[in-house]
Coordinates of C-alpha atoms in Angstrom, one line a residue:
Chain A
X1 CA -12.2 -128.2 -214.1
X2 CA -9.0 -128.4 -212.0
X3 CA -8.5 -125.0 -213.4
X4 CA -11.7 -123.7 -211.9
X5 CA -11.0 -125.0 -208.6
X6 CA -7.5 -123.6 -208.4
X7 CA -9.0 -120.3 -209.6
X8 CA -11.7 -120.4 -207.0
X9 CA -9.0 -121.0 -204.3
X10 CA -7.0 -118.0 -205.6
X11 CA -9.9 -115.9 -205.6
X12 CA -10.6 -116.5 -202.0
X13 CA -9.5 -113.0 -200.8
X14 CA -10.9 -111.4 -197.7
X15 CA -10.9 -108.1 -199.3
X16 CA -13.1 -109.2 -202.1
X17 CA -16.6 -108.6 -201.1
X18 CA -18.9 -111.4 -202.2
X19 CA -20.6 -109.9 -205.3
X20 CA -24.2 -110.7 -205.3
X21 CA -25.6 -112.6 -208.2
X22 CA -27.9 -109.6 -209.1
X23 CA -24.9 -107.3 -209.2
X24 CA -23.0 -109.8 -211.6
X25 CA -26.0 -110.1 -213.7
X26 CA -26.3 -106.3 -214.0
X27 CA -22.8 -106.2 -215.4
X28 CA -23.9 -108.4 -218.4
X29 CA -24.7 -106.5 -221.6
X30 CA -27.5 -108.7 -222.5
X31 CA -29.5 -108.1 -219.2
X32 CA -31.7 -105.3 -220.7
X33 CA -32.7 -107.4 -223.6
X34 CA -33.6 -110.4 -221.5
X35 CA -35.4 -108.3 -219.0
X36 CA -37.2 -106.6 -221.9
X37 CA -38.1 -110.0 -223.4
X38 CA -39.7 -111.1 -220.1
X39 CA -41.8 -107.8 -219.9
X40 CA -42.9 -108.3 -223.5
X41 CA -44.1 -111.8 -222.9
X42 CA -45.7 -110.8 -219.5
X43 CA -47.6 -108.1 -221.4
X44 CA -48.8 -110.3 -224.3
X45 CA -49.6 -113.1 -222.0
X46 CA -51.9 -111.0 -220.1
X47 CA -53.4 -109.0 -223.1
X48 CA -53.4 -111.5 -225.8
X49 CA -53.0 -114.8 -223.9
X50 CA -56.1 -116.4 -225.3
X51 CA -56.0 -114.9 -228.8
X52 CA -54.0 -117.7 -230.5
X53 CA -50.8 -115.8 -230.3
X54 CA -49.2 -118.5 -228.1
X55 CA -50.7 -121.4 -230.0
X56 CA -48.1 -123.6 -231.8
X57 CA -48.8 -121.8 -235.1
X58 CA -48.6 -118.3 -233.4
X59 CA -45.3 -119.1 -231.8
X60 CA -43.7 -120.3 -235.0
X61 CA -45.0 -117.1 -236.6
X62 CA -43.2 -114.7 -234.3
X63 CA -40.2 -117.0 -234.0
X64 CA -39.7 -116.9 -237.7
X65 CA -40.0 -113.1 -237.9
X66 CA -37.6 -112.8 -235.0
X67 CA -35.3 -115.3 -236.6
X68 CA -34.8 -113.5 -239.9
X69 CA -34.1 -110.2 -238.1
X70 CA -31.9 -112.0 -235.5
X71 CA -29.6 -113.5 -238.1
X72 CA -29.0 -110.0 -239.2
X73 CA -28.9 -108.5 -235.8
X74 CA -26.2 -110.9 -234.5
X75 CA -23.8 -110.0 -237.4
X76 CA -24.6 -106.3 -237.0
X77 CA -23.9 -106.6 -233.2
X78 CA -20.5 -108.2 -233.8
X79 CA -19.7 -105.4 -236.3
X80 CA -20.9 -102.7 -233.8
X81 CA -18.8 -104.2 -231.1
X82 CA -15.9 -103.9 -233.5
X83 CA -16.7 -100.2 -233.6
X84 CA -18.4 -99.9 -237.0
X85 CA -21.9 -99.7 -238.6
X86 CA -23.2 -101.3 -241.8
X87 CA -26.1 -99.5 -243.3
X88 CA -26.0 -101.5 -246.5
X89 CA -27.3 -104.9 -245.1
X90 CA -30.9 -104.0 -246.1
X91 CA -29.9 -103.4 -249.7
X92 CA -27.7 -106.5 -249.6
X93 CA -30.7 -108.6 -248.9
X94 CA -32.4 -107.2 -252.0
X95 CA -29.2 -107.7 -254.0
X96 CA -28.6 -111.1 -252.9
X97 CA -32.2 -112.1 -253.7
X98 CA -32.0 -111.2 -257.3
X99 CA -28.5 -112.7 -257.6
X100 CA -30.0 -115.9 -256.8
X101 CA -33.4 -115.5 -258.5
X102 CA -32.4 -114.1 -261.9
X103 CA -30.0 -116.8 -263.0
X104 CA -32.1 -119.5 -261.6
X105 CA -35.4 -118.3 -263.0
X106 CA -34.5 -116.6 -266.1
X107 CA -31.4 -118.5 -267.3
X108 CA -32.2 -121.9 -265.7
X109 CA -28.9 -122.1 -263.7
X110 CA -29.1 -124.6 -260.8
X111 CA -29.6 -123.1 -257.3
X112 CA -26.7 -124.9 -255.9
X113 CA -24.6 -122.5 -258.2
X114 CA -26.6 -119.5 -257.6
X115 CA -26.7 -119.5 -253.7
X116 CA -22.8 -119.7 -253.4
X117 CA -22.6 -117.0 -256.2
X118 CA -24.7 -114.7 -253.9
X119 CA -22.5 -115.4 -251.0
X120 CA -19.5 -114.6 -253.3
X121 CA -21.1 -111.3 -254.1
X122 CA -21.7 -110.6 -250.3
X123 CA -18.1 -111.4 -249.5
X124 CA -17.0 -108.9 -252.3
X125 CA -19.4 -106.1 -251.0
X126 CA -18.4 -106.7 -247.4
X127 CA -14.7 -106.5 -248.4
X128 CA -15.3 -103.4 -250.4
X129 CA -17.1 -101.7 -247.5
X130 CA -14.5 -102.7 -245.1
X131 CA -11.6 -101.6 -247.3
X132 CA -13.0 -98.2 -248.0
X133 CA -13.7 -97.7 -244.3
X134 CA -10.3 -98.7 -242.9
X135 CA -8.3 -97.2 -245.7
X136 CA -10.0 -93.7 -245.7
X137 CA -10.7 -93.6 -242.0
X138 CA -14.0 -92.2 -242.7
X139 CA -17.0 -93.2 -240.5
X140 CA -18.5 -96.4 -241.8
X141 CA -21.9 -94.9 -241.2
X142 CA -21.2 -92.6 -244.2
X143 CA -19.4 -95.2 -246.4
X144 CA -22.2 -97.8 -245.9
X145 CA -24.9 -95.2 -246.4
X146 CA -23.5 -94.7 -249.8
X147 CA -23.4 -98.5 -250.1
X148 CA -27.0 -98.6 -249.2
X149 CA -28.0 -96.5 -252.3
X150 CA -25.5 -97.8 -254.7
X151 CA -26.5 -101.4 -253.9
X152 CA -30.2 -100.8 -254.0
X153 CA -29.7 -98.8 -257.3
X154 CA -27.7 -101.5 -259.0
X155 CA -30.2 -104.1 -257.8
X156 CA -33.2 -102.4 -259.3
X157 CA -31.3 -101.2 -262.4
X158 CA -30.0 -104.6 -263.4
X159 CA -33.2 -106.5 -262.5
X160 CA -35.3 -104.2 -264.8
X161 CA -32.6 -104.3 -267.5
X162 CA -32.6 -108.2 -267.6
X163 CA -36.1 -109.0 -266.8
X164 CA -38.0 -105.9 -267.5
X165 CA -39.6 -106.0 -264.0
X166 CA -38.6 -105.6 -260.5
X167 CA -39.8 -108.9 -259.3
X168 CA -38.4 -112.3 -260.2
X169 CA -40.7 -115.3 -259.5
X170 CA -41.0 -119.0 -260.4
X171 CA -38.4 -120.4 -258.0
X172 CA -40.9 -122.6 -256.0
X173 CA -40.5 -125.6 -258.3
X174 CA -36.8 -125.2 -258.9
X175 CA -36.2 -125.0 -255.2
X176 CA -37.8 -128.3 -254.4
X177 CA -35.5 -130.2 -256.7
X178 CA -32.2 -128.7 -255.4
X179 CA -30.1 -130.3 -252.8
X180 CA -28.5 -127.1 -251.5
X181 CA -31.8 -125.2 -251.3
X182 CA -32.9 -127.7 -248.7
X183 CA -30.5 -126.2 -246.2
X184 CA -32.3 -122.9 -246.4
X185 CA -35.9 -123.8 -246.8
X186 CA -38.7 -125.9 -245.2
X187 CA -38.9 -127.1 -241.6
X188 CA -37.0 -129.1 -239.2
X189 CA -38.2 -131.8 -236.9
X190 CA -41.3 -132.9 -239.0
X191 CA -41.3 -136.4 -237.5
X192 CA -41.2 -135.0 -234.0
X193 CA -44.2 -132.7 -234.7
X194 CA -46.1 -135.6 -236.2
X195 CA -45.4 -137.7 -233.2
X196 CA -46.4 -134.9 -230.8
X197 CA -49.7 -134.3 -232.7
X198 CA -50.4 -138.1 -232.5
X199 CA -49.7 -138.1 -228.9
X200 CA -52.2 -135.4 -228.4
X201 CA -49.7 -132.8 -227.3
X202 CA -50.1 -130.7 -230.3
X203 CA -53.3 -129.6 -232.2
X204 CA -54.1 -131.5 -235.4
X205 CA -55.6 -130.4 -238.7
X206 CA -58.7 -132.2 -239.9
X207 CA -56.5 -134.5 -241.9
X208 CA -54.5 -135.6 -238.9
X209 CA -51.4 -133.6 -239.8
X210 CA -50.0 -131.3 -237.1
X211 CA -50.9 -127.6 -237.3
X212 CA -47.3 -126.7 -237.7
X213 CA -45.1 -129.0 -239.8
X214 CA -41.9 -128.3 -237.8
X215 CA -39.5 -125.6 -236.7
X216 CA -38.8 -123.2 -239.6
X217 CA -35.3 -123.6 -240.8
X218 CA -34.6 -119.9 -240.2
X219 CA -35.1 -120.4 -236.5
X220 CA -32.4 -123.1 -236.6
X221 CA -30.1 -120.9 -238.5
X222 CA -30.8 -118.1 -236.1
X223 CA -30.0 -120.1 -233.0
X224 CA -27.0 -121.8 -234.7
X225 CA -25.5 -118.5 -235.9
X226 CA -26.1 -116.8 -232.6
X227 CA -24.4 -119.6 -230.7
X228 CA -21.3 -119.6 -232.9
X229 CA -21.1 -115.8 -232.7
X230 CA -21.3 -115.9 -229.0
X231 CA -18.5 -118.6 -228.9
X232 CA -16.4 -116.6 -231.2
X233 CA -16.9 -113.4 -229.2
X234 CA -16.2 -114.7 -225.8
X235 CA -14.0 -117.7 -226.3
X236 CA -11.6 -117.0 -229.2
X237 CA -8.7 -114.8 -230.0
X238 CA -10.7 -113.1 -232.8
X239 CA -13.4 -112.3 -230.3
X240 CA -10.9 -110.5 -228.1
X241 CA -9.7 -108.6 -231.2
X242 CA -13.3 -107.6 -231.9
X243 CA -13.7 -106.0 -228.5
X244 CA -10.2 -104.5 -228.7
X245 CA -10.9 -102.9 -232.1
X246 CA -14.1 -101.3 -231.1
X247 CA -12.8 -100.4 -227.6
X248 CA -9.7 -98.5 -228.7
X249 CA -8.3 -99.1 -232.2
X250 CA -5.0 -97.3 -231.6
X251 CA -4.4 -99.3 -228.4
X252 CA -5.3 -102.5 -230.2
X253 CA -2.9 -101.8 -233.1
X254 CA -0.1 -100.9 -230.7
X255 CA -0.2 -104.4 -229.2
X256 CA -0.4 -106.1 -232.5
X257 CA -4.0 -106.7 -233.2
X258 CA -4.7 -106.6 -237.0
X259 CA -7.4 -104.1 -236.7
X260 CA -8.1 -103.6 -240.4
X261 CA -8.3 -107.2 -241.1
X262 CA -10.8 -107.8 -238.2
X263 CA -13.0 -104.9 -239.4
X264 CA -13.0 -106.2 -243.0
X265 CA -13.9 -109.7 -241.9
X266 CA -16.8 -108.2 -239.8
X267 CA -18.1 -106.3 -242.8
X268 CA -18.0 -109.6 -244.8
X269 CA -19.9 -111.2 -242.0
X270 CA -22.8 -108.7 -242.0
X271 CA -23.1 -108.9 -245.8
X272 CA -23.1 -112.7 -245.7
X273 CA -25.8 -112.8 -242.9
X274 CA -27.9 -110.5 -245.2
X275 CA -27.4 -113.0 -247.9
X276 CA -28.4 -115.8 -245.7
X277 CA -31.7 -114.0 -244.8
X278 CA -32.2 -113.2 -248.5
X279 CA -31.7 -117.0 -249.4
X280 CA -34.2 -118.1 -246.9
X281 CA -36.7 -115.5 -247.9
X282 CA -36.3 -116.1 -251.6
X283 CA -36.8 -119.9 -251.3
X284 CA -39.6 -119.5 -248.9
X285 CA -41.5 -117.0 -251.2
X286 CA -40.4 -118.6 -254.4
X287 CA -39.6 -115.1 -255.7
X288 CA -37.2 -112.2 -255.2
X289 CA -38.2 -108.5 -255.0
X290 CA -35.8 -105.8 -255.6
X291 CA -37.2 -103.9 -252.6
X292 CA -36.6 -106.7 -250.1
X293 CA -34.8 -105.8 -247.0
X294 CA -35.9 -102.1 -247.0
X295 CA -35.1 -100.5 -243.6
X296 CA -33.8 -103.9 -242.3
X297 CA -30.3 -102.1 -241.5
X298 CA -32.0 -100.0 -238.9
X299 CA -34.2 -102.8 -237.4
X300 CA -31.0 -104.8 -237.0
X301 CA -29.1 -101.9 -235.4
X302 CA -32.1 -101.3 -233.1
X303 CA -32.1 -105.0 -232.1
X304 CA -28.4 -104.9 -231.5
X305 CA -28.7 -101.8 -229.4
X306 CA -31.6 -103.3 -227.3
X307 CA -29.3 -106.2 -226.9
X308 CA -26.7 -104.1 -225.1
X309 CA -24.4 -102.9 -227.9
X310 CA -22.9 -99.5 -227.4
X311 CA -23.0 -97.2 -230.4
X312 CA -19.3 -96.2 -229.7
X313 CA -18.2 -99.8 -229.9
X314 CA -16.3 -102.1 -227.7
X315 CA -19.2 -103.5 -225.7
X316 CA -22.1 -105.7 -226.4
X317 CA -23.3 -109.3 -226.9
X318 CA -24.6 -111.6 -229.6
X319 CA -27.0 -113.2 -227.2
X320 CA -28.4 -109.8 -226.5
X321 CA -28.9 -109.1 -230.1
X322 CA -30.8 -112.4 -230.4
X323 CA -33.1 -111.3 -227.6
X324 CA -33.4 -107.8 -229.2
X325 CA -34.6 -109.4 -232.4
X326 CA -37.0 -111.6 -230.4
X327 CA -38.5 -108.6 -228.6
X328 CA -38.8 -107.0 -232.1
X329 CA -40.5 -109.9 -233.8
X330 CA -42.8 -110.8 -230.8
X331 CA -44.1 -107.2 -230.7
X332 CA -44.5 -106.9 -234.4
X333 CA -46.5 -110.1 -234.6
X334 CA -48.2 -109.7 -231.2
X335 CA -49.6 -106.3 -231.9
X336 CA -51.9 -107.9 -234.4
X337 CA -53.3 -110.2 -231.8
X338 CA -54.0 -107.3 -229.2
X339 CA -56.3 -105.6 -231.7
X340 CA -54.4 -102.4 -231.3
X341 CA -53.8 -100.6 -234.6
X342 CA -50.4 -101.6 -236.0
X343 CA -49.6 -98.0 -236.5
X344 CA -48.6 -97.9 -233.0
X345 CA -45.9 -100.4 -233.5
X346 CA -43.5 -97.7 -234.6
X347 CA -44.1 -95.7 -231.6
X348 CA -43.3 -98.6 -229.5
X349 CA -40.2 -99.3 -231.4
X350 CA -38.9 -95.8 -231.0
X351 CA -39.6 -95.6 -227.3
X352 CA -37.9 -99.1 -226.8
X353 CA -34.8 -97.9 -228.7
X354 CA -34.6 -94.7 -226.5
X355 CA -34.9 -96.6 -223.3
X356 CA -32.3 -99.1 -224.4
X357 CA -29.8 -96.4 -225.3
X358 CA -30.3 -94.6 -221.9
X359 CA -30.0 -98.0 -220.1
X360 CA -26.9 -98.9 -222.0
X361 CA -25.3 -95.7 -221.2
X362 CA -25.9 -96.2 -217.5
X363 CA -24.5 -99.7 -217.8
X364 CA -21.3 -98.5 -219.5
X365 CA -20.7 -96.0 -216.7
X366 CA -21.1 -98.7 -214.2
X367 CA -18.7 -101.0 -216.0
X368 CA -15.9 -98.3 -216.4
X369 CA -16.0 -96.7 -213.0
X370 CA -14.5 -98.1 -210.0
X371 CA -16.8 -100.3 -208.0
Chain B
X1 CA 32.1 -104.9 -218.2
X2 CA 29.2 -106.7 -219.6
X3 CA 27.6 -105.7 -222.9
X4 CA 24.9 -103.3 -222.4
X5 CA 21.3 -104.4 -223.4
X6 CA 20.8 -101.3 -225.4
X7 CA 23.2 -98.7 -226.5
X8 CA 23.2 -95.7 -228.8
X9 CA 26.3 -94.1 -230.4
X10 CA 26.2 -90.5 -231.5
X11 CA 22.5 -91.1 -232.4
X12 CA 20.7 -88.3 -234.0
X13 CA 17.3 -87.6 -235.5
X14 CA 16.4 -84.8 -237.9
X15 CA 12.9 -83.9 -239.2
X16 CA 13.6 -81.9 -242.4
X17 CA 15.8 -79.0 -241.2
X18 CA 14.8 -79.5 -237.5
X19 CA 17.4 -81.2 -235.4
X20 CA 15.4 -83.0 -232.9
X21 CA 18.3 -85.1 -231.4
X22 CA 22.0 -85.1 -232.0
X23 CA 24.9 -86.9 -230.5
X24 CA 23.2 -89.1 -228.1
X25 CA 25.3 -91.5 -226.2
X26 CA 23.7 -93.8 -223.7
X27 CA 23.7 -97.3 -222.6
X28 CA 21.6 -99.5 -220.2
X29 CA 22.8 -102.8 -218.8
X30 CA 20.7 -105.6 -217.3
X31 CA 19.7 -104.8 -213.9
X32 CA 20.1 -101.1 -214.4
X33 CA 17.7 -98.1 -214.4
X34 CA 18.6 -95.2 -216.6
X35 CA 16.7 -92.1 -215.9
X36 CA 16.2 -89.9 -218.9
X37 CA 15.6 -86.4 -217.6
X38 CA 14.8 -83.3 -219.5
X39 CA 12.4 -80.4 -219.5
X40 CA 9.6 -80.0 -222.2
X41 CA 11.0 -80.0 -225.6
X42 CA 14.2 -81.5 -224.7
X43 CA 13.8 -84.4 -227.1
X44 CA 12.7 -87.1 -224.6
X45 CA 9.8 -88.1 -226.8
X46 CA 11.8 -88.3 -229.9
X47 CA 14.4 -90.4 -228.2
X48 CA 12.0 -92.9 -226.9
X49 CA 10.2 -93.1 -230.2
X50 CA 13.4 -93.8 -231.8
X51 CA 14.4 -96.5 -229.3
X52 CA 11.0 -98.0 -229.6
X53 CA 11.2 -98.3 -233.4
X54 CA 8.7 -95.6 -234.2
X55 CA 11.3 -93.4 -235.9
X56 CA 14.6 -94.4 -237.5
X57 CA 17.6 -92.6 -236.4
X58 CA 19.0 -90.2 -239.1
X59 CA 22.6 -90.6 -237.9
X60 CA 24.7 -92.6 -235.4
X61 CA 23.7 -96.2 -234.6
X62 CA 21.9 -98.2 -232.0
X63 CA 23.0 -101.5 -230.6
X64 CA 21.0 -104.2 -228.9
X65 CA 23.2 -106.6 -227.0
X66 CA 26.2 -105.4 -228.9
X67 CA 24.7 -105.8 -232.3
X68 CA 23.8 -102.9 -234.5
X69 CA 20.0 -102.9 -235.3
X70 CA 17.6 -100.8 -237.5
X71 CA 13.9 -101.1 -236.5
X72 CA 11.2 -100.7 -239.1
X73 CA 8.3 -100.8 -236.8
X74 CA 7.5 -100.9 -233.0
X75 CA 6.9 -104.7 -233.7
X76 CA 10.6 -105.2 -234.6
X77 CA 11.6 -103.4 -231.4
X78 CA 9.2 -105.7 -229.4
X79 CA 10.6 -108.8 -231.0
X80 CA 14.1 -107.7 -230.0
X81 CA 12.9 -107.5 -226.5
X82 CA 12.5 -103.8 -226.2
X83 CA 9.0 -102.9 -224.8
X84 CA 7.8 -99.4 -224.5
X85 CA 4.9 -98.4 -222.3
X86 CA 3.6 -95.2 -223.7
X87 CA 1.6 -92.8 -221.8
X88 CA -1.6 -93.9 -223.5
X89 CA -0.7 -97.3 -222.2
X90 CA -2.5 -99.2 -225.1
X91 CA -5.3 -100.3 -222.8
X92 CA -9.0 -100.6 -223.7
X93 CA -11.0 -99.4 -220.6
X94 CA -14.1 -101.4 -221.4
X95 CA -12.2 -104.7 -221.5
X96 CA -11.3 -106.7 -218.6
X97 CA -7.8 -106.7 -217.0
X98 CA -7.2 -110.3 -218.3
X99 CA -8.4 -109.5 -221.8
X100 CA -6.2 -106.3 -221.9
X101 CA -3.2 -108.2 -220.5
X102 CA -3.4 -110.7 -223.3
X103 CA -4.6 -108.4 -226.0
X104 CA -3.1 -109.4 -229.3
X105 CA -1.4 -112.4 -227.8
X106 CA -4.1 -114.5 -226.5
X107 CA -3.3 -117.9 -225.3
X108 CA -5.3 -120.6 -227.0
X109 CA -6.2 -124.1 -226.5
X110 CA -7.2 -126.5 -229.2
X111 CA -6.3 -126.5 -232.9
X112 CA -7.6 -125.0 -236.1
X113 CA -11.1 -123.6 -236.1
X114 CA -11.6 -125.0 -232.6
X115 CA -8.8 -123.0 -231.2
X116 CA -10.2 -121.3 -228.2
X117 CA -9.1 -118.5 -225.9
X118 CA -8.0 -120.1 -222.7
X119 CA -9.7 -117.9 -220.3
X120 CA -8.9 -120.0 -217.2
X121 CA -5.2 -119.9 -217.9
X122 CA -5.3 -116.2 -218.9
X123 CA -7.1 -115.2 -215.7
X124 CA -4.7 -117.1 -213.6
X125 CA -1.6 -115.6 -215.2
X126 CA -3.0 -112.1 -215.0
X127 CA -3.7 -112.5 -211.3
X128 CA -0.3 -114.1 -210.6
X129 CA 1.6 -111.4 -212.6
X130 CA -0.2 -108.6 -210.8
X131 CA 0.2 -110.4 -207.5
X132 CA 3.9 -110.5 -208.1
X133 CA 4.1 -106.8 -208.3
X134 CA 2.0 -106.4 -205.2
X135 CA -1.2 -105.4 -206.8
X136 CA -4.3 -107.3 -205.8
X137 CA -6.5 -107.5 -208.8
X138 CA -9.8 -108.1 -206.9
X139 CA -11.2 -109.7 -209.9
X140 CA -9.4 -110.1 -213.2
X141 CA -12.6 -110.0 -215.2
X142 CA -13.2 -106.5 -214.0
X143 CA -12.9 -103.8 -216.6
X144 CA -9.6 -101.9 -216.7
X145 CA -11.7 -98.7 -216.5
X146 CA -12.3 -99.6 -212.8
X147 CA -8.5 -99.6 -212.0
X148 CA -6.7 -96.6 -210.7
X149 CA -4.1 -94.8 -212.8
X150 CA -1.2 -96.4 -211.0
X151 CA -2.8 -99.8 -211.3
X152 CA -3.3 -99.5 -214.9
X153 CA 0.3 -98.3 -215.3
X154 CA 1.4 -101.5 -213.6
X155 CA -0.8 -103.8 -215.7
X156 CA 0.8 -102.2 -218.8
X157 CA 4.3 -102.8 -217.3
X158 CA 3.5 -106.2 -216.1
X159 CA 2.2 -107.2 -219.5
X160 CA 5.5 -106.0 -221.1
X161 CA 7.5 -107.9 -218.6
X162 CA 5.4 -111.1 -218.9
X163 CA 5.8 -111.1 -222.7
X164 CA 9.6 -111.2 -222.4
X165 CA 10.8 -107.7 -222.5
X166 CA 14.5 -107.3 -221.8
X167 CA 14.4 -103.5 -221.8
X168 CA 11.5 -101.5 -220.6
X169 CA 11.0 -98.0 -221.8
X170 CA 8.6 -96.2 -219.6
X171 CA 7.3 -92.8 -220.8
X172 CA 6.5 -90.7 -218.0
X173 CA 4.8 -93.4 -215.9
X174 CA 4.4 -91.3 -212.8
X175 CA 3.6 -87.9 -214.1
X176 CA -0.1 -88.1 -213.8
X177 CA -0.2 -90.0 -210.5
X178 CA -0.6 -89.0 -206.9
X179 CA 2.1 -89.7 -204.4
X180 CA 1.1 -93.1 -203.3
X181 CA 0.2 -94.3 -206.8
X182 CA 3.6 -93.0 -208.0
X183 CA 5.4 -94.9 -205.4
X184 CA 3.6 -98.0 -206.4
X185 CA 5.0 -97.6 -209.9
X186 CA 8.5 -96.7 -208.6
X187 CA 8.5 -99.9 -206.4
X188 CA 7.7 -101.9 -209.4
X189 CA 10.5 -100.3 -211.5
X190 CA 12.9 -101.3 -208.7
X191 CA 11.5 -104.7 -208.8
X192 CA 11.9 -105.1 -212.5
X193 CA 15.5 -104.0 -212.1
X194 CA 16.1 -106.7 -209.5
X195 CA 14.7 -109.3 -211.9
X196 CA 17.5 -108.3 -214.3
X197 CA 15.7 -106.1 -216.8
X198 CA 17.1 -102.8 -218.1
X199 CA 14.8 -100.0 -217.5
X200 CA 14.7 -96.6 -219.3
X201 CA 12.7 -94.3 -217.1
X202 CA 11.6 -91.0 -218.6
X203 CA 10.4 -88.3 -216.4
X204 CA 10.9 -84.7 -215.6
X205 CA 10.4 -85.3 -211.8
X206 CA 13.8 -85.6 -210.1
X207 CA 12.2 -86.8 -206.9
X208 CA 10.8 -89.8 -208.8
X209 CA 14.0 -90.4 -210.7
X210 CA 16.6 -90.1 -208.1
X211 CA 15.5 -93.0 -205.7
X212 CA 15.3 -95.7 -208.3
X213 CA 17.8 -94.5 -210.9
X214 CA 21.4 -95.9 -211.3
X215 CA 22.5 -93.6 -214.0
X216 CA 21.0 -90.3 -215.2
X217 CA 21.1 -88.9 -218.7
X218 CA 20.1 -85.3 -219.0
X219 CA 18.7 -84.0 -222.3
X220 CA 18.4 -80.3 -223.2
X221 CA 17.3 -79.0 -226.5
X222 CA 18.0 -82.3 -228.4
X223 CA 21.5 -82.7 -226.8
X224 CA 22.7 -84.8 -224.1
X225 CA 24.1 -82.8 -221.1
X226 CA 26.0 -86.0 -220.1
X227 CA 25.5 -89.3 -218.4
X228 CA 26.1 -89.4 -214.6
X229 CA 26.4 -92.2 -212.2
X230 CA 24.3 -92.0 -209.1
X231 CA 27.4 -91.8 -206.9
X232 CA 28.8 -88.9 -208.9
X233 CA 25.8 -86.5 -208.5
X234 CA 23.5 -85.4 -205.8
X235 CA 19.7 -84.9 -206.2
X236 CA 20.3 -81.1 -206.1
X237 CA 22.9 -81.1 -208.8
X238 CA 20.6 -83.1 -211.1
X239 CA 17.8 -80.8 -210.4
X240 CA 20.0 -77.8 -211.1
X241 CA 21.1 -79.2 -214.4
X242 CA 17.7 -80.1 -215.4
X243 CA 16.2 -76.9 -214.6
X244 CA 18.7 -75.2 -216.8
X245 CA 21.3 -74.5 -214.1
X246 CA 23.4 -72.6 -216.7
X247 CA 20.4 -70.3 -217.3
X248 CA 19.9 -69.6 -213.7
X249 CA 23.7 -68.7 -213.3
X250 CA 23.4 -66.3 -216.2
X251 CA 20.3 -64.8 -214.7
X252 CA 22.2 -64.4 -211.4
X253 CA 25.1 -62.7 -213.2
X254 CA 22.7 -60.4 -215.0
X255 CA 20.9 -59.4 -211.9
X256 CA 24.3 -58.7 -210.2
X257 CA 25.1 -56.4 -213.2
X258 CA 21.9 -54.4 -212.5
X259 CA 22.8 -54.2 -208.9
X260 CA 26.2 -52.8 -209.6
X261 CA 24.7 -50.3 -212.1
X262 CA 22.2 -49.1 -209.5
X263 CA 25.0 -48.7 -207.0
X264 CA 27.2 -46.8 -209.4

């Protein structure tokens, strides 16, 4: 606190024009996504305000969709700030799902072993992606595009080889008895919601239970992961290195930033985030499907870009990516409530992406040019 | 005489059959500015890269504070107190002044996983260091991309000084700058000298070199044309040597030949 006052005194310079709050906000990477989210809620508030979208159940519904994408988007945003892409995260979701499901459902292995095993596979995949990218110097876009196909192919191939099918089910019962699975499934704050329902603040079902049993665990993971990522990015050495690697890797290397190590760790993070999403989905559905996570890599990149990440790296925000995912999830769910044909969702998505990219480009120019 | 901070003895560098440098003798003491002058292709870049630890000398030796050294990487040179500010500056224009200043050497508070970037301290130091050299960073959280070329150059130099450089090697710091920007950098070089640093200032502009230099080393085609104290040479002499005075003399002689031939 004393630091801050000393700083404030030092900054009292008559040549420094008082920057308005609006101007300061405009320099933040997440501004676009926050403004976009406000617009989206205004829109659905007017168009679908009384359709049940904003009932407790509706809110939990779009929050859960946003959360699963958001976990992915936050990791992808960190990687993009670090100057790389990972197109294999969608396939990683599918792969991690069957790595958990096959041993658990087919061979009877305990979930507390299968889940860490899936994260182990993710660390390996991320390391592999990262190592090839930094060693060859090839664009990660291409390297992980190859990863996308290889990983998906392996997932389908092995699953059919072992189980004869492309889906693995029967995990519901196993998950209920496992102590580790509890971390990735169910709802949080059940007691609070029961209390809210009894107090008349929340709608009740006929039997007296609240309409929503609690906050889905995915939402907690999303908020927690986003908070940690933001802290790392803005308040740690490693965060500074991420910006440096994406901003100018030669410059970073020249001042002693371990660029290769930073990038490899970021690739591991995206793969682990995909595995986290897969774990939550598998335990929730009680089954794994080799096609899970299809196109999720692009959705995550879109959310990160809406959240202010530059495609060229070196700039962006984890909070922005969270808001990007929130917009995504809200529109995806909300469009059902408006009665508009869901075919139009993709049009909206594309337009949104285009606007975000143009806006980011404008912001970047503002940041790098003399004010 | 005190031991020079950095000294080369008959240092040379060859790339295959190409002799890029040979027989370079030079030394810089604390509080001294050595200007390394030379036209394009004179071997200036090779020389500084060798001093900075990018290349290893093929012959001769290099001494730091009297002890022979062999650098394997720029990191080694940095640890020995030799900081090189290359033309590309090693700055990320999208990052703030503070974040650039401390890039790779971020101060932290707390321990283990909770070690966090000490932003308050970093901002304060960046501001103070910049203020010391007379540059008012309006806001240390502004992106380096918003600074002028001279200011950027000064941030890079200030960073090297702050992190304990004893010898500063500046690669053409003024070449891309306008007059007022260049004088800002020159003033800073003089300041670094008065703080007891040894400075090696590479340039091909005599008008920039002469006011701040104590000694001058001229390079031509990979060889040294000699070391001169400031008292020994005038600006014109330096200029003449640098611009290939010998060649100009030869040209004069040839032209005189033509004149005589015409007359005869």
